[in-house]
Short mmCIF file of C-alpha atoms in Angstrom, two decimals:
data_model
loop_
_atom_site.label_atom_id
_atom_site.label_comp_id
_atom_site.label_asym_id
_atom_site.label_seq_id
_atom_site.Cartn_x
_atom_site.Cartn_y
_atom_site.Cartn_z
CA MET A 1 -133.71 -1.53 38.61
CA LEU A 2 -133.95 2.20 39.36
CA LYS A 3 -131.00 2.03 41.75
CA SER A 4 -128.89 0.28 39.13
CA ARG A 5 -129.72 3.05 36.65
CA LEU A 6 -128.72 5.68 39.18
CA ARG A 7 -125.42 3.90 39.81
CA PHE A 8 -124.90 3.82 36.06
CA PHE A 9 -125.44 7.56 35.80
CA ARG A 10 -123.02 8.21 38.64
CA SER A 11 -120.33 6.12 36.95
CA LEU A 12 -121.02 7.63 33.54
CA ARG A 13 -117.80 9.61 33.65
CA PHE A 14 -115.83 6.37 33.89
CA TRP A 15 -117.69 4.89 30.93
CA LEU A 16 -117.11 8.00 28.85
CA MET A 17 -113.39 7.86 29.57
CA LEU A 18 -113.30 4.17 28.67
CA MET A 19 -115.22 4.87 25.46
CA LEU A 20 -112.78 7.60 24.45
CA VAL A 21 -109.82 5.27 25.07
CA LEU A 22 -111.44 2.55 22.99
CA ILE A 23 -112.24 5.01 20.21
CA GLY A 24 -108.56 5.93 20.14
CA ILE A 25 -106.94 2.53 20.58
CA ILE A 26 -109.16 0.39 18.34
CA PRO A 27 -108.40 2.33 15.12
CA THR A 28 -104.71 2.30 16.12
CA LEU A 29 -104.74 -1.48 16.56
CA ILE A 30 -106.58 -1.92 13.28
CA ALA A 31 -104.08 0.33 11.47
CA VAL A 32 -101.09 -1.50 13.03
CA THR A 33 -102.59 -4.87 12.07
CA LEU A 34 -103.24 -3.76 8.50
CA VAL A 35 -99.72 -2.33 8.13
CA LEU A 36 -98.11 -5.47 9.56
CA ASN A 37 -100.19 -7.77 7.33
CA SER A 38 -99.44 -5.62 4.30
CA TYR A 39 -95.71 -5.60 5.06
CA LYS A 40 -95.59 -9.35 5.64
CA THR A 41 -97.59 -10.15 2.50
CA ARG A 42 -95.44 -7.83 0.41
CA ALA A 43 -92.18 -9.17 1.88
CA ILE A 44 -93.21 -12.79 1.26
CA ALA A 45 -94.24 -11.95 -2.30
CA LEU A 46 -90.89 -10.21 -3.02
CA ARG A 47 -88.87 -13.05 -1.46
CA THR A 48 -90.85 -15.63 -3.46
CA SER A 49 -90.40 -13.70 -6.70
CA SER A 50 -86.65 -13.33 -6.09
CA VAL A 51 -86.20 -17.04 -5.35
CA ARG A 52 -88.22 -18.02 -8.43
CA ASN A 53 -86.05 -15.81 -10.64
CA GLN A 54 -82.88 -17.38 -9.23
CA CYS A 55 -84.34 -20.87 -9.71
CA ASP A 56 -85.23 -20.08 -13.32
CA MET A 57 -81.65 -18.99 -14.02
CA LEU A 58 -80.21 -22.02 -12.19
CA SER A 59 -82.52 -24.43 -14.06
CA THR A 60 -81.32 -22.95 -17.36
CA ALA A 61 -77.67 -23.35 -16.30
CA ILE A 62 -78.31 -26.94 -15.12
CA LEU A 63 -79.85 -27.84 -18.48
CA THR A 64 -77.18 -26.04 -20.52
CA ASP A 65 -74.21 -27.55 -18.65
CA GLY A 66 -75.72 -31.05 -18.63
CA TYR A 67 -75.67 -31.13 -14.87
CA LEU A 68 -78.38 -33.78 -14.70
CA GLU A 69 -76.13 -36.25 -16.56
CA ASN A 70 -72.85 -35.10 -14.98
CA PRO A 71 -73.39 -33.56 -11.50
CA ASN A 72 -69.64 -33.33 -10.82
CA GLN A 73 -69.28 -29.71 -11.88
CA PRO A 74 -67.58 -27.57 -9.18
CA GLU A 75 -68.59 -24.25 -10.71
CA LEU A 76 -72.31 -25.06 -10.78
CA ASP A 77 -72.07 -26.69 -7.36
CA SER A 78 -70.53 -23.50 -6.06
CA GLU A 79 -73.28 -21.42 -7.63
CA LEU A 80 -75.96 -23.63 -6.08
CA SER A 81 -74.30 -23.37 -2.68
CA LEU A 82 -73.97 -19.59 -3.02
CA VAL A 83 -77.69 -19.15 -3.75
CA SER A 84 -78.55 -21.50 -0.90
CA SER A 85 -76.37 -19.53 1.50
CA PHE A 86 -77.66 -16.14 0.31
CA TYR A 87 -81.28 -17.06 1.00
CA SER A 88 -80.49 -19.10 4.15
CA GLY A 89 -82.13 -22.04 2.46
CA ARG A 90 -81.62 -25.38 0.82
CA LEU A 91 -81.54 -26.46 -2.84
CA LEU A 92 -82.32 -29.92 -4.24
CA VAL A 93 -81.80 -31.07 -7.83
CA VAL A 94 -83.94 -34.08 -8.80
CA ASP A 95 -83.46 -35.96 -12.07
CA SER A 96 -86.11 -37.74 -14.17
CA ASN A 97 -85.71 -40.90 -12.06
CA PHE A 98 -86.74 -38.95 -8.97
CA LYS A 99 -83.19 -39.24 -7.64
CA VAL A 100 -81.66 -36.36 -5.73
CA ILE A 101 -78.37 -35.67 -7.50
CA LYS A 102 -77.58 -32.53 -5.50
CA ASP A 103 -78.47 -31.40 -1.97
CA THR A 104 -76.75 -28.27 -0.71
CA PHE A 105 -77.15 -29.66 2.82
CA ASP A 106 -75.65 -33.04 1.73
CA LEU A 107 -78.44 -34.88 3.52
CA ASP A 108 -80.53 -36.46 0.75
CA THR A 109 -77.98 -36.76 -2.09
CA GLY A 110 -78.47 -40.10 -3.81
CA LYS A 111 -81.91 -40.66 -2.27
CA THR A 112 -85.24 -40.79 -4.08
CA SER A 113 -87.65 -37.85 -3.78
CA VAL A 114 -91.26 -38.69 -4.58
CA SER A 115 -93.03 -35.89 -2.75
CA LYS A 116 -96.41 -34.92 -4.17
CA ASP A 117 -95.19 -31.49 -5.28
CA VAL A 118 -92.22 -32.96 -7.17
CA VAL A 119 -94.42 -35.59 -8.85
CA ASP A 120 -96.98 -32.91 -9.80
CA CYS A 121 -94.20 -30.80 -11.31
CA PHE A 122 -92.99 -33.73 -13.46
CA THR A 123 -96.56 -34.45 -14.51
CA SER A 124 -97.78 -30.93 -15.30
CA GLY A 125 -94.50 -29.35 -16.31
CA GLU A 126 -95.37 -26.26 -14.29
CA GLY A 127 -93.65 -24.78 -11.29
CA SER A 128 -95.28 -23.97 -7.95
CA TYR A 129 -94.53 -22.44 -4.60
CA ILE A 130 -95.67 -23.01 -1.03
CA TYR A 131 -95.50 -20.66 1.97
CA ASP A 132 -95.52 -22.37 5.38
CA ASP A 133 -96.25 -19.70 8.00
CA ASP A 134 -96.00 -22.10 10.94
CA ASN A 135 -92.47 -23.24 10.04
CA SER A 136 -91.41 -19.92 8.45
CA TYR A 137 -90.19 -21.05 5.03
CA ILE A 138 -91.01 -20.76 1.34
CA GLU A 139 -90.66 -23.74 -0.99
CA VAL A 140 -90.26 -23.02 -4.72
CA ILE A 141 -90.46 -25.91 -7.20
CA THR A 142 -89.12 -25.21 -10.70
CA PRO A 143 -89.18 -27.66 -13.64
CA ILE A 144 -86.04 -28.20 -15.72
CA ILE A 145 -87.45 -28.51 -19.25
CA SER A 146 -85.49 -29.71 -22.30
CA LYS A 147 -85.83 -27.17 -25.11
CA GLY A 148 -85.85 -29.79 -27.84
CA ASN A 149 -88.74 -32.03 -26.87
CA MET A 150 -90.17 -29.81 -24.10
CA ARG A 151 -89.89 -32.72 -21.67
CA VAL A 152 -89.35 -32.26 -17.93
CA SER A 153 -85.85 -33.60 -17.38
CA GLY A 154 -85.60 -32.67 -13.73
CA VAL A 155 -86.88 -30.50 -10.92
CA LEU A 156 -85.15 -27.85 -8.83
CA VAL A 157 -86.54 -27.54 -5.29
CA ALA A 158 -85.63 -24.47 -3.23
CA SER A 159 -86.59 -24.12 0.44
CA VAL A 160 -85.70 -20.71 1.87
CA SER A 161 -86.17 -19.31 5.37
CA THR A 162 -88.48 -16.39 6.19
CA ASN A 163 -87.13 -15.87 9.72
CA GLU A 164 -85.87 -12.43 8.79
CA ILE A 165 -89.34 -11.36 7.67
CA THR A 166 -90.85 -12.78 10.86
CA GLN A 167 -88.35 -10.89 13.02
CA ASN A 168 -89.01 -7.63 11.19
CA THR A 169 -92.75 -8.16 11.62
CA ARG A 170 -92.36 -8.69 15.36
CA TYR A 171 -90.20 -5.59 15.64
CA LEU A 172 -92.82 -3.49 13.86
CA GLU A 173 -95.53 -5.07 16.01
CA ASN A 174 -93.73 -4.07 19.22
CA ARG A 175 -93.32 -0.51 17.91
CA GLY A 176 -97.00 -0.41 17.03
CA ILE A 177 -98.01 -1.55 20.53
CA LEU A 178 -95.78 1.14 22.05
CA VAL A 179 -97.42 3.80 19.88
CA GLY A 180 -100.87 2.49 20.89
CA VAL A 181 -100.04 2.61 24.62
CA ILE A 182 -98.71 6.17 24.40
CA GLY A 183 -101.76 7.23 22.37
CA SER A 184 -104.11 5.60 24.89
CA LEU A 185 -102.50 7.44 27.80
CA LEU A 186 -102.86 10.76 25.99
CA ILE A 187 -106.50 10.00 25.16
CA LEU A 188 -107.13 8.95 28.78
CA ILE A 189 -105.83 12.28 30.07
CA ALA A 190 -107.92 14.20 27.55
CA GLY A 191 -110.94 12.01 28.28
CA PHE A 192 -110.71 12.78 32.00
CA PHE A 193 -111.37 16.46 31.35
CA ILE A 194 -113.80 16.00 28.46
CA SER A 195 -115.96 13.46 30.32
CA GLY A 196 -116.29 15.83 33.28
CA PHE A 197 -117.85 18.38 30.97
CA LEU A 198 -120.07 15.88 29.13
CA VAL A 199 -121.42 14.20 32.26
CA ARG A 200 -122.96 17.31 33.83
CA PRO A 201 -126.36 16.95 32.09
CA PHE A 202 -126.53 13.32 33.22
CA THR A 203 -125.99 14.46 36.79
CA ALA A 204 -129.03 16.67 36.33
CA VAL A 205 -130.98 13.62 35.10
CA THR A 206 -129.89 11.67 38.18
CA ASN A 207 -131.01 14.42 40.53
CA ALA A 208 -134.38 14.72 38.77
CA ILE A 209 -134.95 10.94 38.99
CA GLU A 210 -134.03 10.95 42.69
CA ASP A 211 -136.52 13.78 43.31
CA VAL A 212 -139.27 11.69 41.67
CA THR A 213 -138.38 8.51 43.58
CA ASP A 214 -138.22 10.44 46.89
CA GLY A 215 -141.68 11.87 46.25
CA ILE A 216 -140.52 15.47 45.96
CA GLU A 217 -141.74 15.65 42.37
CA ASP A 218 -144.69 13.80 40.86
CA GLU A 219 -144.57 15.04 37.30
CA ALA A 220 -142.66 13.76 34.26
CA ILE A 221 -139.04 14.89 34.15
CA SER A 222 -137.29 16.63 31.25
CA VAL A 223 -133.60 17.41 30.70
CA PRO A 224 -133.36 18.19 26.93
CA VAL A 225 -129.68 19.24 26.98
CA TYR A 226 -128.52 16.36 24.78
CA THR A 227 -130.44 13.98 22.58
CA GLU A 228 -129.21 11.22 24.92
CA THR A 229 -130.51 12.90 28.09
CA GLU A 230 -133.83 13.49 26.37
CA MET A 231 -134.00 9.82 25.44
CA ILE A 232 -133.14 8.77 29.00
CA THR A 233 -135.79 11.03 30.52
CA ASP A 234 -138.35 9.79 27.96
CA ALA A 235 -137.48 6.19 28.87
CA PHE A 236 -137.83 6.99 32.58
CA ASN A 237 -141.17 8.69 32.00
CA ARG A 238 -142.40 5.64 30.07
CA MET A 239 -141.23 3.40 32.90
CA LEU A 240 -142.98 5.65 35.43
CA LYS A 241 -146.14 5.45 33.36
CA ARG A 242 -145.93 1.64 33.26
CA VAL A 243 -145.37 1.48 37.02
CA ARG A 244 -148.42 3.64 37.63
CA ALA A 245 -150.42 1.49 35.18
CA LEU A 246 -149.23 -1.59 37.07
CA ASP A 247 -150.41 -0.06 40.33
CA ARG A 248 -153.81 0.59 38.77
CA SER A 249 -153.87 -2.97 37.42
CA ARG A 250 -153.11 -4.35 40.87
CA SER A 251 -155.87 -2.25 42.37
CA GLU A 252 -158.30 -3.53 39.72
CA PHE A 253 -157.13 -7.09 40.38
CA VAL A 254 -157.76 -6.75 44.12
CA SER A 255 -161.17 -5.22 43.37
CA ASN A 256 -162.03 -8.06 40.96
CA VAL A 257 -160.86 -10.71 43.42
CA SER A 258 -162.95 -9.14 46.16
CA HIS A 259 -165.97 -9.00 43.87
CA GLU A 260 -165.58 -12.58 42.61
CA LEU A 261 -165.12 -13.94 46.14
CA LYS A 262 -167.93 -11.84 47.58
CA THR A 263 -170.54 -12.75 44.94
CA PRO A 264 -170.87 -16.47 45.91
CA LEU A 265 -170.85 -15.53 49.60
CA THR A 266 -173.63 -13.01 49.02
CA SER A 267 -175.67 -15.60 47.12
CA MET A 268 -175.20 -18.17 49.89
CA LYS A 269 -176.20 -15.61 52.54
CA VAL A 270 -179.35 -14.70 50.63
CA LEU A 271 -180.28 -18.38 50.25
CA ALA A 272 -179.52 -19.12 53.90
CA ASP A 273 -181.48 -16.07 55.11
CA SER A 274 -184.39 -17.13 52.92
CA LEU A 275 -184.42 -20.57 54.52
CA ASN A 276 -184.14 -19.13 58.01
CA GLY A 277 -187.02 -16.74 57.32
CA MET A 278 -189.44 -19.47 56.28
CA ASP A 279 -191.33 -21.85 58.56
CA ASN A 280 -192.17 -25.41 57.59
CA VAL A 281 -190.03 -25.32 54.44
CA PRO A 282 -191.04 -28.07 51.96
CA ASN A 283 -188.40 -30.71 51.36
CA GLU A 284 -188.32 -29.98 47.63
CA LEU A 285 -187.66 -26.26 48.19
CA TYR A 286 -185.16 -27.03 50.94
CA LYS A 287 -183.23 -29.38 48.62
CA GLU A 288 -183.32 -26.81 45.81
CA PHE A 289 -181.89 -24.11 48.07
CA MET A 290 -179.21 -26.47 49.39
CA GLN A 291 -178.24 -27.44 45.83
CA ASP A 292 -177.88 -23.74 44.97
CA ILE A 293 -175.73 -23.20 48.07
CA THR A 294 -173.58 -26.19 47.07
CA LYS A 295 -173.09 -24.71 43.59
CA GLU A 296 -172.01 -21.39 45.09
CA ILE A 297 -169.58 -23.21 47.41
CA ASP A 298 -168.14 -25.05 44.40
CA ARG A 299 -167.84 -21.74 42.56
CA GLU A 300 -166.05 -20.19 45.53
CA ASN A 301 -163.75 -23.20 45.73
CA ASN A 302 -162.94 -22.96 42.02
CA ILE A 303 -162.05 -19.28 42.35
CA ILE A 304 -159.78 -19.96 45.34
CA THR A 305 -158.15 -22.91 43.54
CA ASP A 306 -157.43 -20.81 40.47
CA LEU A 307 -156.06 -17.98 42.62
CA LEU A 308 -153.74 -20.40 44.43
CA THR A 309 -152.66 -21.78 41.07
CA MET A 310 -151.75 -18.28 39.89
CA VAL A 311 -149.75 -17.70 43.08
CA ARG A 312 -147.87 -20.96 42.57
CA LEU A 313 -147.13 -19.93 38.96
CA ASP A 314 -145.32 -16.82 40.14
CA LYS A 315 -141.94 -17.04 38.34
CA SER A 316 -140.06 -16.10 41.50
CA ALA A 317 -141.43 -19.09 43.42
CA VAL A 318 -142.51 -21.71 40.88
CA THR A 319 -140.76 -25.07 40.71
CA MET A 320 -140.80 -26.76 37.31
CA SER A 321 -140.50 -30.54 36.97
CA PHE A 322 -139.33 -31.08 33.40
CA GLU A 323 -139.42 -34.56 31.87
CA MET A 324 -139.61 -36.09 28.40
CA ALA A 325 -143.25 -36.67 27.56
CA ASP A 326 -145.38 -37.84 24.64
CA ILE A 327 -147.40 -34.71 23.81
CA GLY A 328 -149.86 -36.66 21.65
CA SER A 329 -150.75 -39.01 24.53
CA LEU A 330 -151.04 -36.04 26.89
CA LEU A 331 -153.58 -34.36 24.58
CA GLU A 332 -155.50 -37.60 24.07
CA ASP A 333 -155.88 -38.00 27.86
CA ILE A 334 -157.19 -34.43 28.16
CA ILE A 335 -159.68 -34.94 25.30
CA ARG A 336 -160.88 -38.16 26.89
CA ARG A 337 -161.67 -36.30 30.13
CA VAL A 338 -163.34 -33.35 28.39
CA ARG A 339 -165.40 -35.43 25.93
CA PRO A 340 -168.28 -36.15 28.40
CA ILE A 341 -168.75 -32.38 28.80
CA ALA A 342 -168.72 -31.95 25.01
CA ASP A 343 -171.22 -34.77 24.51
CA LYS A 344 -173.79 -32.88 26.59
CA LYS A 345 -173.80 -30.16 23.89
CA SER A 346 -173.29 -32.63 20.99
CA ILE A 347 -169.90 -31.07 20.28
CA GLU A 348 -167.41 -33.19 18.33
CA ILE A 349 -163.77 -33.07 19.45
CA ILE A 350 -161.30 -33.91 16.66
CA PHE A 351 -157.62 -34.64 17.26
CA ASP A 352 -155.08 -34.44 14.40
CA SER A 353 -151.53 -35.68 14.92
CA TYR A 354 -149.40 -37.23 12.19
CA LYS A 355 -146.24 -38.20 14.05
CA PRO A 356 -145.34 -38.79 17.72
CA VAL A 357 -143.89 -35.73 19.45
CA GLN A 358 -141.49 -36.06 22.39
CA ALA A 359 -140.78 -32.85 24.32
CA GLU A 360 -139.27 -31.77 27.61
CA VAL A 361 -142.17 -30.30 29.64
CA ASP A 362 -143.76 -30.10 33.06
CA VAL A 363 -146.57 -32.58 32.44
CA THR A 364 -148.83 -31.49 35.30
CA LYS A 365 -148.74 -27.78 34.51
CA LEU A 366 -148.95 -28.21 30.75
CA THR A 367 -151.95 -30.53 31.17
CA LEU A 368 -153.72 -27.75 33.06
CA ALA A 369 -152.93 -25.22 30.30
CA PHE A 370 -154.22 -27.41 27.45
CA THR A 371 -157.25 -28.45 29.51
CA ASN A 372 -158.23 -24.79 29.91
CA LEU A 373 -157.99 -24.19 26.15
CA ILE A 374 -159.96 -27.30 25.16
CA GLU A 375 -162.63 -26.76 27.85
CA ASN A 376 -163.05 -23.15 26.70
CA GLY A 377 -163.51 -24.42 23.13
CA VAL A 378 -166.40 -26.54 24.43
CA LYS A 379 -167.90 -23.95 26.81
CA TYR A 380 -167.99 -21.07 24.35
CA ASN A 381 -169.42 -23.17 21.51
CA HIS A 382 -172.79 -23.84 19.92
CA GLU A 383 -174.87 -26.97 20.02
CA ASN A 384 -173.63 -29.53 17.44
CA GLY A 385 -170.38 -27.62 17.04
CA TRP A 386 -166.82 -28.89 16.88
CA VAL A 387 -163.39 -28.43 18.49
CA ARG A 388 -160.29 -29.40 16.51
CA VAL A 389 -156.98 -30.01 18.33
CA THR A 390 -153.93 -30.20 16.05
CA LEU A 391 -150.38 -31.21 17.01
CA LYS A 392 -147.41 -30.36 14.77
CA PHE A 393 -143.68 -29.88 15.23
CA ASP A 394 -140.48 -28.81 13.51
CA HIS A 395 -136.79 -29.11 14.36
CA LYS A 396 -137.09 -26.78 17.38
CA PHE A 397 -140.70 -26.34 18.53
CA PHE A 398 -143.97 -28.21 18.80
CA TYR A 399 -147.28 -26.46 18.05
CA VAL A 400 -150.71 -27.18 19.53
CA THR A 401 -153.68 -25.49 17.86
CA VAL A 402 -157.14 -25.50 19.47
CA ALA A 403 -159.79 -24.28 17.00
CA ASP A 404 -163.53 -24.17 17.62
CA SER A 405 -166.75 -23.28 15.82
CA GLY A 406 -167.97 -21.17 18.71
CA MET A 407 -169.22 -17.62 19.17
CA GLY A 408 -165.82 -15.99 18.57
CA ILE A 409 -164.21 -12.97 20.22
CA PRO A 410 -164.58 -9.35 19.03
CA GLU A 411 -161.36 -7.90 17.66
CA GLU A 412 -161.21 -5.14 20.28
CA GLN A 413 -161.23 -7.78 23.05
CA LEU A 414 -158.46 -10.04 21.68
CA GLU A 415 -155.72 -8.17 23.53
CA ARG A 416 -157.49 -8.61 26.86
CA VAL A 417 -158.54 -12.27 26.78
CA PHE A 418 -155.43 -13.31 28.74
CA GLU A 419 -156.06 -10.78 31.52
CA ARG A 420 -157.07 -12.08 34.93
CA PHE A 421 -160.84 -12.22 35.53
CA TYR A 422 -161.57 -10.99 31.99
CA ARG A 423 -164.47 -12.95 30.46
CA GLY A 424 -165.22 -11.12 27.23
CA ASP A 425 -168.87 -10.74 26.22
CA GLN A 426 -170.70 -9.91 29.46
CA SER A 427 -173.95 -11.34 28.11
CA HIS A 428 -172.44 -14.81 28.44
CA SER A 429 -170.48 -14.30 31.64
CA THR A 430 -173.42 -15.24 33.84
CA THR A 431 -174.63 -18.20 31.77
CA ILE A 432 -171.25 -19.89 31.23
CA GLU A 433 -169.41 -21.20 34.26
CA GLY A 434 -165.87 -19.99 34.85
CA THR A 435 -163.67 -17.76 36.98
CA GLY A 436 -162.05 -15.70 34.21
CA LEU A 437 -158.61 -16.98 35.25
CA GLY A 438 -158.22 -19.94 32.88
CA LEU A 439 -156.53 -18.16 29.98
CA ALA A 440 -154.34 -16.11 32.34
CA ILE A 441 -153.15 -19.35 33.96
CA THR A 442 -152.59 -20.90 30.52
CA LYS A 443 -150.46 -17.96 29.39
CA ASP A 444 -148.34 -18.11 32.57
CA ILE A 445 -147.75 -21.86 32.18
CA VAL A 446 -146.76 -21.50 28.53
CA ALA A 447 -144.40 -18.64 29.44
CA LEU A 448 -142.76 -20.85 32.09
CA HIS A 449 -142.04 -23.30 29.26
CA ARG A 450 -140.42 -20.43 27.31
CA GLY A 451 -143.26 -20.62 24.79
CA THR A 452 -145.93 -18.35 23.35
CA VAL A 453 -149.71 -18.49 22.98
CA LYS A 454 -151.63 -16.48 20.38
CA VAL A 455 -155.30 -16.13 19.50
CA GLU A 456 -157.17 -15.39 16.28
CA SER A 457 -160.93 -15.06 16.19
CA THR A 458 -163.89 -13.99 14.11
CA VAL A 459 -167.23 -13.23 15.74
CA GLY A 460 -169.78 -15.90 14.85
CA GLU A 461 -167.19 -18.20 13.27
CA GLY A 462 -165.01 -19.32 16.18
CA SER A 463 -161.54 -18.89 17.66
CA VAL A 464 -158.09 -20.41 17.12
CA PHE A 465 -155.55 -20.59 19.96
CA THR A 466 -152.00 -21.53 18.93
CA VAL A 467 -149.36 -22.61 21.46
CA ARG A 468 -145.68 -22.86 20.56
CA ILE A 469 -143.24 -24.53 23.00
CA PRO A 470 -139.58 -25.64 22.56
CA LEU A 471 -139.01 -29.38 22.21
CA ILE A 472 -135.98 -29.11 24.51
CA ASN A 473 -136.21 -26.59 27.34
CA ASP A 474 -132.92 -24.83 28.10
CA GLU A 475 -134.01 -24.20 31.67
CA ALA A 476 -134.75 -27.87 32.39
CA GLY A 477 -131.32 -28.57 33.87
CA LYS A 478 -131.39 -25.41 36.00
CA VAL A 479 -134.65 -26.00 37.82
#
C-alpha cells in the first residue's frame, strides 16, 4: 500500500496536468453542447412557426376558393407546390371524407388518410405539430374550418424537412470540437509548467515518507506547505500509528496465546509432580488427579482448536462453501444440541421465527458462529434464566438476535468483547469455561458472509447480540 502511494506521488505531475486539461475541456464541451442544443431548439421552433403561418394562410385560401369541392384550380395548386418546394417538404389536403384531394408529391391523391393525427384534428378542431428527430422532419397539421358553422371541413398536412438544420448543427459541432482540441493543447502546455511548480511539496512528502520507511526517521512527518500536503502527512501519520498499534496488538496476542497454552501445561505438570512425589497414592486421589489432568488436556485441546479455526478463517486463505440453506432449521439444530447444557442450569431457550428463511451461506462456518453466541448466552447466565433466539428477514438481509437474561457486559467493555482472548469480567473468567476466542471467531465468520454483528448490554439485565447477513451473497459465485 505504501509503495502504491509513493508511485502516486511520483506521478502526481501527470495527474495535475490531466486535471488541468479536464478543467479546461469539460466546460468547453458543456458550452458547445448548450449552444448546439439552443441553436437546434430555436431553429426547429422558427421553422415550425413559419410552416404553421403558411398553413394557416393556405387553409384560408382553400376554404375561400372552395378548393375542397373543386380541387382543379391551377393557381392554388401552384401555390401549394411553391410552398412545398420552398420548405423541401410535402403538402396533403384531406377533405371531410378523409380523402386526399391533393398531394404535392402525387403519391396519395385519391387515397384515404385515416392517420391518428388527422382523425384527432377532425375531432378536436385544433391543429398540432410533430418533430421527428430520427427522420429529420416536422409535421404540421392544420384544420380547415368553415366560418359559418365552425365545422372542420378538411385538414391540411405539411411535412417539411429539417436536413438543413441538422447540417448546420453538425457544422457547428465540428467547429466546437476544433476549438476544444486547440484549447486543450494550450492548457496542456500551460499545465506542464504549472504542475512542475505545484508538485514540489509533494516530492518533499515522498522523501519524508521514504525516510520513515527506511528507518532513517522514526517521528511523525510534517510538510505544511499546502492544505493537501498537510492532509497527506496527517493521513500517513495516522496510518503509521495504526501500524504501530497493530504491532503492539500482535505482541499482546502472542503473549496471550503463550499464557493460555502455558497455563494448562503448568497445571498438568503440578498435578503430575504431585503424583510422582507421593508414595502409595490412594485410588480415589489418583483418579481425582487424573480427572483434573484430563480436564486440562481438554482445555488445551479447545484452545488449539480455536486457534486453528482462527487461522483457517484468515480471509487470504479461507475457502467458503456457499449453498442455499434453511436458516430456521439450522438454528433449531443448534438449540437442540445446546439445550442439554442449558437444562443443567434450568435455563429456557426460546426460538421465535415466523416465516421460513432461505439464504446463501456456508452452513458449517455459520453453525459455529451461532453456536458460540447461543452457548455464551447459556454460560454467562443465571440459574432459571432464559435465552431468546429470534429470526427475521427483509428483502435483502436476514437477522438473528440472541438475547439473554444473564449478567450483562459493562459499557466500557462492549468495544472489546470481540477481541481475541478477551473474556470481560475477570471474576468470572476462572469459573466459566472458555478460551476467549468464541466471539472473535463469530465476528470473523460473519464478516466472511459480508455481514455485521453488534452487541447491546446492560449489567445485571443481560445482553443482546444481533447478526445481519445478506440473503444472497455476491461472493458466492467467486469462491
